[in-house]
Coordinates of C-alpha atoms and ligand atoms in Angstrom, one line a residue:
X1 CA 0.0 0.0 0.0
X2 CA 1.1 3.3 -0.9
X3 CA 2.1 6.2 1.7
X4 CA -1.3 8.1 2.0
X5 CA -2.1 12.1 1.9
X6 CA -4.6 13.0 4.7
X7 CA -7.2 14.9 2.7
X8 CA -6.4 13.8 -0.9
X9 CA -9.0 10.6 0.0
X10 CA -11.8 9.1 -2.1
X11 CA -14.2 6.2 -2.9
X12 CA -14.9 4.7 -6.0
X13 CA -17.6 2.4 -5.9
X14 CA -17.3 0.0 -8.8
X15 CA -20.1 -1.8 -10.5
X16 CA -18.1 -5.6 -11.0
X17 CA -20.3 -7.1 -13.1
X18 CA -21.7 -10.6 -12.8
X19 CA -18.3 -12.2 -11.7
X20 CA -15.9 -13.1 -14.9
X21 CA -13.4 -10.5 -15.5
X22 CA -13.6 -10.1 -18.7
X23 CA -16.8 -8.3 -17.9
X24 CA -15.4 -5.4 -15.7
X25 CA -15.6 -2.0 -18.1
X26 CA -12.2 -0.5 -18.9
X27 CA -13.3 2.3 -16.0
X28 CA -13.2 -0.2 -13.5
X29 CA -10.1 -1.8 -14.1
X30 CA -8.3 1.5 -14.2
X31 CA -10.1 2.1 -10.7
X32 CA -8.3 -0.7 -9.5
X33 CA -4.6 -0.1 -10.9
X34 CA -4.7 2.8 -8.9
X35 CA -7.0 1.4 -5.2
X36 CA -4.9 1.8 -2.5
X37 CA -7.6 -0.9 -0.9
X38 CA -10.2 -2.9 -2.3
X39 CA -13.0 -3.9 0.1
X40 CA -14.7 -6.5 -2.4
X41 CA -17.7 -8.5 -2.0
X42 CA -18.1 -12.5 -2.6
X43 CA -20.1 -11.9 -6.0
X44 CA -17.8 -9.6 -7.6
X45 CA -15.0 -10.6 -9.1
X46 CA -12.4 -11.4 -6.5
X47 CA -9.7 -14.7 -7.8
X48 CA -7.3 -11.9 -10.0
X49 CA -7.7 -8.5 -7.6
X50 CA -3.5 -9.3 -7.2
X51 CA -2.9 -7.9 -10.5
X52 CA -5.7 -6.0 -11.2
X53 CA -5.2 -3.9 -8.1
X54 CA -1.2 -4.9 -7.6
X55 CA -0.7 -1.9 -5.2
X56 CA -3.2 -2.7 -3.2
X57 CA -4.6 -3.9 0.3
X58 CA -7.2 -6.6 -0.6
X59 CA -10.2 -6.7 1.9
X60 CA -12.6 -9.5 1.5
X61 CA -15.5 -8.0 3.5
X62 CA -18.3 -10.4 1.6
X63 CA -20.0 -13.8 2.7
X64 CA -18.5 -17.6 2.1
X65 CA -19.4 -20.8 3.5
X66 CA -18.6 -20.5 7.4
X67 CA -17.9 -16.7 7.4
X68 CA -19.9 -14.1 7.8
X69 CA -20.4 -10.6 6.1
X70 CA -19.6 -7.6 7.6
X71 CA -22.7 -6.1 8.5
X72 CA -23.6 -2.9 6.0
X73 CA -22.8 -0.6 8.7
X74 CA -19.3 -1.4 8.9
X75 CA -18.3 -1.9 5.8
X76 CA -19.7 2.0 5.4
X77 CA -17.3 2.7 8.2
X78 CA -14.4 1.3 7.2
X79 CA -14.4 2.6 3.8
X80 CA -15.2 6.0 5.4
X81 CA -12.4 5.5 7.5
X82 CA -10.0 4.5 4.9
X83 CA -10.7 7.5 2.5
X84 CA -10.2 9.8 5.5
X85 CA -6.5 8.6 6.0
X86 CA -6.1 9.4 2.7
X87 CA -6.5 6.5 0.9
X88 CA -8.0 5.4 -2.7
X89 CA -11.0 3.1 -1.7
X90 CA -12.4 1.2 -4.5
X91 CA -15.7 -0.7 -3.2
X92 CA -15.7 -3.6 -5.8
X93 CA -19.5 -4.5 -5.7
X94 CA -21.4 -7.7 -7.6
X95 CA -23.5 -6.5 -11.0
X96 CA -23.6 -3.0 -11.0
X97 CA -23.9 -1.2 -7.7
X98 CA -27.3 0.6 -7.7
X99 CA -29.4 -2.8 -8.9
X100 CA -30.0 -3.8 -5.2
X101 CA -26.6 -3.3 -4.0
X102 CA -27.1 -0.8 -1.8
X103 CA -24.5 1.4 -3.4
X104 CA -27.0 4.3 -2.6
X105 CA -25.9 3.6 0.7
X106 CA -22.7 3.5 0.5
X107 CA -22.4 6.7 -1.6
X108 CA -24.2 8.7 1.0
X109 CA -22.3 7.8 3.9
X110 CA -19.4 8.9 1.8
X111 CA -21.4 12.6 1.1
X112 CA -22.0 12.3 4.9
X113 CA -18.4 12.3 5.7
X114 CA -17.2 15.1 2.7
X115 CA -15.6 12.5 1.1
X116 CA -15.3 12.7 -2.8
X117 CA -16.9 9.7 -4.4
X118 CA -17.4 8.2 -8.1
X119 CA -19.7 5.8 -8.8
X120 CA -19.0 3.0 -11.7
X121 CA -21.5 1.3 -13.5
X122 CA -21.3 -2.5 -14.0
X123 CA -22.7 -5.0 -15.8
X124 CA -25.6 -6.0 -13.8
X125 CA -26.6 -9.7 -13.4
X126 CA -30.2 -9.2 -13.8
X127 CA -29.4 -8.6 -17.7
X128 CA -26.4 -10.6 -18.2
X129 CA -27.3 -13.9 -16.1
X130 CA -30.1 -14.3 -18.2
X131 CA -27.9 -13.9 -21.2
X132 CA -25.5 -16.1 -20.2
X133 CA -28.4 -18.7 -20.8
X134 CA -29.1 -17.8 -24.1
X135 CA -32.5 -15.9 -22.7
X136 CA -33.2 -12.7 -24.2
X137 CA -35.5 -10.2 -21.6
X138 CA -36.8 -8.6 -24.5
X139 CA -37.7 -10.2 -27.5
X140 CA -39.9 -8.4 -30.6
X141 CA -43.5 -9.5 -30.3
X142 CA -42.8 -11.6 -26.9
X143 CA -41.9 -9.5 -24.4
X144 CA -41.5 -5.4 -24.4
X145 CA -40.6 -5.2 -20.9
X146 CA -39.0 -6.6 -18.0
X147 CA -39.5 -6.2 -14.2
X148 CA -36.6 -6.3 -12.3
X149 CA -37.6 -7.6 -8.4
X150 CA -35.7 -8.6 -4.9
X151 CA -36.7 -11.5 -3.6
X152 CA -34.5 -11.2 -0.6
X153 CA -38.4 -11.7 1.6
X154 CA -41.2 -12.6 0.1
X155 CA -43.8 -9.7 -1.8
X156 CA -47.1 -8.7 -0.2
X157 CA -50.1 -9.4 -2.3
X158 CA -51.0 -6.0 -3.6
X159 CA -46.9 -6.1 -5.3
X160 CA -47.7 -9.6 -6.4
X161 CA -50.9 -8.4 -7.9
X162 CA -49.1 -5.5 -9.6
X163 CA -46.3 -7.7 -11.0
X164 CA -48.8 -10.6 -12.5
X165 CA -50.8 -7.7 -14.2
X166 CA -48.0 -6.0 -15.6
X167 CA -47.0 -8.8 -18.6
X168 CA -43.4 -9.1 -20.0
X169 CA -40.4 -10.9 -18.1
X170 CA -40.1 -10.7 -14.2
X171 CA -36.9 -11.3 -12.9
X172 CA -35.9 -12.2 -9.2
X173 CA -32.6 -11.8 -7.5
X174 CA -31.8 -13.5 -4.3
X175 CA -35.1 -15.5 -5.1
X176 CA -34.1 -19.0 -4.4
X177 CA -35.2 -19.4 -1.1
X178 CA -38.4 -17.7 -1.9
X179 CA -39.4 -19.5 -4.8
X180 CA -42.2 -21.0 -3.0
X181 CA -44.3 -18.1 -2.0
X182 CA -43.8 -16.0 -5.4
X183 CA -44.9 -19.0 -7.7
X184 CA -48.1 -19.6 -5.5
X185 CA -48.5 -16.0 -5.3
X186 CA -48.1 -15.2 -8.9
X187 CA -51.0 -18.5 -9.7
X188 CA -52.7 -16.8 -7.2
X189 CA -53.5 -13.4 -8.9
X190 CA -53.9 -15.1 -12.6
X191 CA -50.2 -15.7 -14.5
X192 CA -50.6 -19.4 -16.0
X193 CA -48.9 -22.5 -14.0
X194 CA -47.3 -22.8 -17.5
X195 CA -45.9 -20.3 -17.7
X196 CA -42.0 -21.0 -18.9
X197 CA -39.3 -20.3 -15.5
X198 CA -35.8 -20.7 -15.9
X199 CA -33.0 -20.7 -12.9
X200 CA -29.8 -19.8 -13.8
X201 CA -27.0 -20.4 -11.2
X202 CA -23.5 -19.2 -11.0
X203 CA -23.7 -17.3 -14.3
X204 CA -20.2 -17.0 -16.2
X205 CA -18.4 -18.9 -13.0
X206 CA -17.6 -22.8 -13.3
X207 CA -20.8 -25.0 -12.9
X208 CA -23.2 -22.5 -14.2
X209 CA -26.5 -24.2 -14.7
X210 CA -30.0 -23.5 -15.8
X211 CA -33.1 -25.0 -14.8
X212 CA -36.3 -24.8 -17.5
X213 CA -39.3 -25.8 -15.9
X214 CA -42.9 -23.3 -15.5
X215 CA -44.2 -21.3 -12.6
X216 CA -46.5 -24.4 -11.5
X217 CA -43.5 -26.9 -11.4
X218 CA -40.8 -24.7 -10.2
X219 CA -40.5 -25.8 -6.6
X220 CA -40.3 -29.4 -7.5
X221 CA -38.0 -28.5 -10.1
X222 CA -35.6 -26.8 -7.7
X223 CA -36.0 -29.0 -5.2
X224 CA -35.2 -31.8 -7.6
X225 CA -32.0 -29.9 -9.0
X226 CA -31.0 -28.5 -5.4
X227 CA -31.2 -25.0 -7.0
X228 CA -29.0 -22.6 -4.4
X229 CA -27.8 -19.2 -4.4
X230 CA -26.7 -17.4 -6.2
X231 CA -28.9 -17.4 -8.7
X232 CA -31.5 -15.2 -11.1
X233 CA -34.8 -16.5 -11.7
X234 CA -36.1 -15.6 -15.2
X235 CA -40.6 -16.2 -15.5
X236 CA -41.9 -15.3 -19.1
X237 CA -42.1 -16.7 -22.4
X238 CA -39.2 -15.2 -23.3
X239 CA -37.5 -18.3 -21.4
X240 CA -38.8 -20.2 -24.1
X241 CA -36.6 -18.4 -27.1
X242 CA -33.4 -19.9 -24.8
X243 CA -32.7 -21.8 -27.9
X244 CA -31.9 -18.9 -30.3
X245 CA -28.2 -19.5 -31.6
X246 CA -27.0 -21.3 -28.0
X247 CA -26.5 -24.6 -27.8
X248 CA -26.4 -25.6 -24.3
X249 CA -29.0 -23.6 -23.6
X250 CA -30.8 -25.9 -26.7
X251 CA -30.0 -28.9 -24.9
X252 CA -31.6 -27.8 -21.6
X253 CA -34.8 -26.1 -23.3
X254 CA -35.0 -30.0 -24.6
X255 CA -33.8 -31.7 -21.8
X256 CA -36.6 -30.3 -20.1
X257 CA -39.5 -31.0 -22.6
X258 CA -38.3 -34.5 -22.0
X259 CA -38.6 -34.6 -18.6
X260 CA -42.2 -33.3 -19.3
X261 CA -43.0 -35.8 -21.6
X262 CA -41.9 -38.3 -19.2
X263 CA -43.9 -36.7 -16.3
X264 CA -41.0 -36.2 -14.4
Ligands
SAH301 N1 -25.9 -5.5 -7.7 C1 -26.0 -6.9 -8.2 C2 -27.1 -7.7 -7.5 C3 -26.9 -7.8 -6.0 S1 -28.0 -8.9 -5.2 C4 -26.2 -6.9 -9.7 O1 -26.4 -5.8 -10.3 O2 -26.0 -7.9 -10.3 C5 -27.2 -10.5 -5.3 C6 -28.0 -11.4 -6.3 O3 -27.6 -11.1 -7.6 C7 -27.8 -12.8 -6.1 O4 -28.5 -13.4 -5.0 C8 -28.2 -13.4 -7.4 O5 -29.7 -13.4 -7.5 C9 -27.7 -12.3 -8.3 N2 -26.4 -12.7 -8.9 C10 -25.3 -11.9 -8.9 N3 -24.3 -12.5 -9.5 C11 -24.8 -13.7 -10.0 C12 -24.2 -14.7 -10.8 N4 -23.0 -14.7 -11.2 N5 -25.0 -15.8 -11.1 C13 -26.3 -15.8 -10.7 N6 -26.8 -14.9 -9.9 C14 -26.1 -13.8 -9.6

């Protein structure tokens, strides 16, 4: 780490995309040549911060199996503090950091403390997960529009009311665990149980996997393939049109018309 100016300190929040790092923009890597420290979460990413950021301290300040995350408020502290000492901060985020990152957070506790801070978008993983599947969000004559939703707890019925009336593609992040309550609730206020749902897990990292199944089947289908986090839930028919020009997404699109044929 270099020697730090007290008073020369600032934050750049950087949007990491949805982990490979051939997806960071040419903004963020120059970010990092010149961090000082990188306080980087588990979904951004992380395995090659040595030489994207070689002068800097590394600061893993995300979840993994057996750890826990910082809580919000101290990661907001300690990149405060940092900054104040003098220090470049980059706050490496997952996606892009205002798609429910909380980077709105983190940029006002920066204002709060007078600290100068840039904010750089990412590639966020609601678009590019999907993508990564061979699943377009928008598609001429399919879908014009597409919801973007947390499912971090589960939606009250006037939002799930809203979001089956709306048509187009919904898609969920952190919605794994909620699966449950959002298919039931979206039968429940008049989308089809046929309705085409796809999971896609670990986009662009090794074992990346989609699931095709419908809004009816989907517990049983994630049950079945032990779907876990983290992963972005695509419901629409645009899930169908997985097969355009990809073809692993091909085989799974008939993988699972052949687990439907055989009532599986
Ligand atoms: N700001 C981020 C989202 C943060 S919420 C963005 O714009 O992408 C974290 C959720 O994002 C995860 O629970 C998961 O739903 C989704 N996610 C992020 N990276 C992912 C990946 N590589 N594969 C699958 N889902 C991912």
């Amino acid at each position: 780490m270099t020697r730090a100016r007290a008073g020369s300190g600032r934050v750049t929040l950087v949007g990491g995309g949805p982990g490979a790092e051939d997806l960071l923009t040419l903004r963020a890597v120059r970010a990092l040549e010149s961090a000082d420290v990188v306080l980087y979460d588990r979904l951004a990413p992380h395995a090659t911060l040595g030489t994207l950021a070689p002068r800097a301290r590394l600061v893993d300040v995300g979840k993994r199996p057996g750890h826990h995350a910082l809580p919000q408020s101290e990661i907001e502290a300690l990149m405060v503090g940092l900054a104040l000492e003098g220090r470049h901060v980059v706050r490496l985020k997952g996606g892009d950091p205002y798609v429910l990152g909380r980077g709105g957070e983190e940029v006002l506790a920066c204002r709060r403390a007078g600290i100068p801070v840039e904010v750089v978008p990412g590639v966020t993983s609601a678009v590019a997960v999907p993508s990564a599947a061979g699943i377009p969000l928008t598609h001429r004559g399919v879908s014009h529009l597409f919801t973007v939703i947390s499912g971090h707890a589960p939606l009250d019925e006037e939002t799930l009311g809203h979001l089956a009336g709306l048509g187009g593609t919904i898609v969920i992040l952190m919605g794994v665990n909620t699966l449950p309550s959002l298919t039931a609730g979206l039968v429940r206020h008049g989308l089809p149980a046929d309705l085409p749902l796809a999971i896609v897990e670990r986009g662009f990292q090794p074992g990346q996997r989609t699931t095709v199944t419908d809004l009816g089947g989907a517990v049983a289908a994630a049950a079945r393939a032990r779907a876990v986090s983290p992963a972005v839930i695509v419901i629409g028919e645009v899930v169908g049109l997985a097969h355009d020009g990809d073809p692993d997404a091909r085989a799974v699109v008939d993988r699972a018309a052949e687990l439907g044929a055989a009532g599986a």
